[in-house]
mmCIF file of C-alpha atoms in Angstrom:
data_model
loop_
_atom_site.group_PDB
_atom_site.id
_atom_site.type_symbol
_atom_site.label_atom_id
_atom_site.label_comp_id
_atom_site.label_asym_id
_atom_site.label_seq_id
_atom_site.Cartn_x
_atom_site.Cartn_y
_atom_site.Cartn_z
ATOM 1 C CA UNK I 1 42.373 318.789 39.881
ATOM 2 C CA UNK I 2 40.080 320.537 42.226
ATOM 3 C CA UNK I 3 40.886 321.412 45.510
ATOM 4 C CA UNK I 4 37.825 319.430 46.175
ATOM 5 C CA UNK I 5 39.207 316.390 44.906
ATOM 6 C CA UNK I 6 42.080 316.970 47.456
ATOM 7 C CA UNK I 7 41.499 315.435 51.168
ATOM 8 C CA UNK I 8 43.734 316.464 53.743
ATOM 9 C CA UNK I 9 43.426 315.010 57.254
ATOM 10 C CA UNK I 10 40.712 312.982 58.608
ATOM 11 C CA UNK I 11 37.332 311.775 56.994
ATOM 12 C CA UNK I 12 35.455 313.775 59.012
ATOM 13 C CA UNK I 13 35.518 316.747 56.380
ATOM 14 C CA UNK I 14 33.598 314.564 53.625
ATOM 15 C CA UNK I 15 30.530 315.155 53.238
ATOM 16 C CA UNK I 16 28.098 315.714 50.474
ATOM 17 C CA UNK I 17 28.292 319.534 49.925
ATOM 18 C CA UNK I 18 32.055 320.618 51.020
ATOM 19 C CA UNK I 19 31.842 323.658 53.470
ATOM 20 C CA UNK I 20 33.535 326.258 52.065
ATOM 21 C CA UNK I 21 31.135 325.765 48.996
ATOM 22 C CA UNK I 22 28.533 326.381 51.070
ATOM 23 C CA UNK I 23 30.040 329.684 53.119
ATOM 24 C CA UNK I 24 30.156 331.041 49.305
ATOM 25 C CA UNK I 25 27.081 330.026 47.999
ATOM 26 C CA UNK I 26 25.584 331.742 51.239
ATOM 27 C CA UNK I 27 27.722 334.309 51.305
ATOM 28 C CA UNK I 28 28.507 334.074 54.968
ATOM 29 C CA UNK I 29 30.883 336.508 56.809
ATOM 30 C CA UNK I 30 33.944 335.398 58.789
ATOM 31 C CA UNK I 31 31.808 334.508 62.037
ATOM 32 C CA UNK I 32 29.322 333.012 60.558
ATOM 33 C CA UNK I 33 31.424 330.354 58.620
ATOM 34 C CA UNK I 34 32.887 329.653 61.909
ATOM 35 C CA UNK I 35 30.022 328.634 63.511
ATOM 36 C CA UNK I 36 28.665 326.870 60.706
ATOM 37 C CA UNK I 37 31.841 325.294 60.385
ATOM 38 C CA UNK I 38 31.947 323.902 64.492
ATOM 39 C CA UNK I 39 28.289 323.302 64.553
ATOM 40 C CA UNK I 40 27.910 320.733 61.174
ATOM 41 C CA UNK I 41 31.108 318.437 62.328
ATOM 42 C CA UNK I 42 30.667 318.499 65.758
ATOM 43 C CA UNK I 43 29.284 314.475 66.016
ATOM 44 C CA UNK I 44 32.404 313.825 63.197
ATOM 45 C CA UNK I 45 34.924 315.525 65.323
ATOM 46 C CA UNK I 46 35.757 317.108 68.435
ATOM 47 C CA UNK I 47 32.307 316.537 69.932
ATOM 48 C CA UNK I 48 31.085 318.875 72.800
ATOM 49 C CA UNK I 49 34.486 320.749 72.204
ATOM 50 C CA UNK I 50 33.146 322.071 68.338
ATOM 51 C CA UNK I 51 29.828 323.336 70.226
ATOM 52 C CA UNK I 52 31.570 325.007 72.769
ATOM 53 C CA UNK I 53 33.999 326.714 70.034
ATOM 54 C CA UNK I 54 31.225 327.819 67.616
ATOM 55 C CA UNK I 55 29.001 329.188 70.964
ATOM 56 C CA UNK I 56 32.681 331.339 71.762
ATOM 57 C CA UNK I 57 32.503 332.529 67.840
ATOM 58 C CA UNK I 58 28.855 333.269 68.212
ATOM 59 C CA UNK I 59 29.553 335.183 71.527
ATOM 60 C CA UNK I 60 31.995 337.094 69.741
ATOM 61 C CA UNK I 61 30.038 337.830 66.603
ATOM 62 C CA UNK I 62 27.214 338.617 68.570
ATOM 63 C CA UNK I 63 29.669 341.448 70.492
ATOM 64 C CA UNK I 64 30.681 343.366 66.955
ATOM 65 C CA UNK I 65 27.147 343.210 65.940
ATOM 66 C CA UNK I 66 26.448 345.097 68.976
ATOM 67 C CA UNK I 67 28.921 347.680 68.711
ATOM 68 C CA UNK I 68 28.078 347.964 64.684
ATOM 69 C CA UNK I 69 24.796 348.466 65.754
ATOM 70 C CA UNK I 70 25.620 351.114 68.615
ATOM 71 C CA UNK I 71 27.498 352.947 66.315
ATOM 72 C CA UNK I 72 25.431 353.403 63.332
ATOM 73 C CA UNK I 73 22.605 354.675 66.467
ATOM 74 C CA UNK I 74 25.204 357.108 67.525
ATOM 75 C CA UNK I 75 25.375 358.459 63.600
ATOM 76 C CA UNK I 76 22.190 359.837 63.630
ATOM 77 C CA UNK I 77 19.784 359.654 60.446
ATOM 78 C CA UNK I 78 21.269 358.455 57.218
ATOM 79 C CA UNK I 79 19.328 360.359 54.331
ATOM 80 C CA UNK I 80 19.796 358.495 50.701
ATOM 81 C CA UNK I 81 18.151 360.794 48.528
ATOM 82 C CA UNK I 82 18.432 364.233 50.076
ATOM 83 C CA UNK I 83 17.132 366.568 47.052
ATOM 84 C CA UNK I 84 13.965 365.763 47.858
#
């Protein structure tokens, strides 16, 4: 049996493509299948509560993005091929 055969919990996790399927097929990073997650069962759910809880995961993603970015800046040039 698959796990997606399984249900566990409520009915608002059935839908036609099961989530996790589509985090993999996408390939999305810890953050991002949070907020995917919140922000596709949000009207099944918790309501304004999911929205609210994906915008905190987004706020927080957006934060190590930042600091990623800031430190790859503070690294200087990054040369691939350097016998040219």
């Amino acid at each position: 049996m698959s796990a997606n055969d399984k249900q566990i919990g409520g009915g608002h996790y059935k839908s036609t493509i099961q989530h996790w399927d589509y985090v993999i097929a996408n390939d999305l990073d810890y953050f991002q299948a949070q907020v995917t997650k919140y922000v596709t069962r949000w009207k099944k759910k918790n309501g304004m509560q999911d929205l609210l809880k994906a915008q905190h995961f987004l706020e927080k993603y957006i934060e190590t993005q930042r600091v990623k970015s800031d430190d790859e800046a503070d690294a200087g040039p990054c040369y691939i091929n350097q016998d040219r």
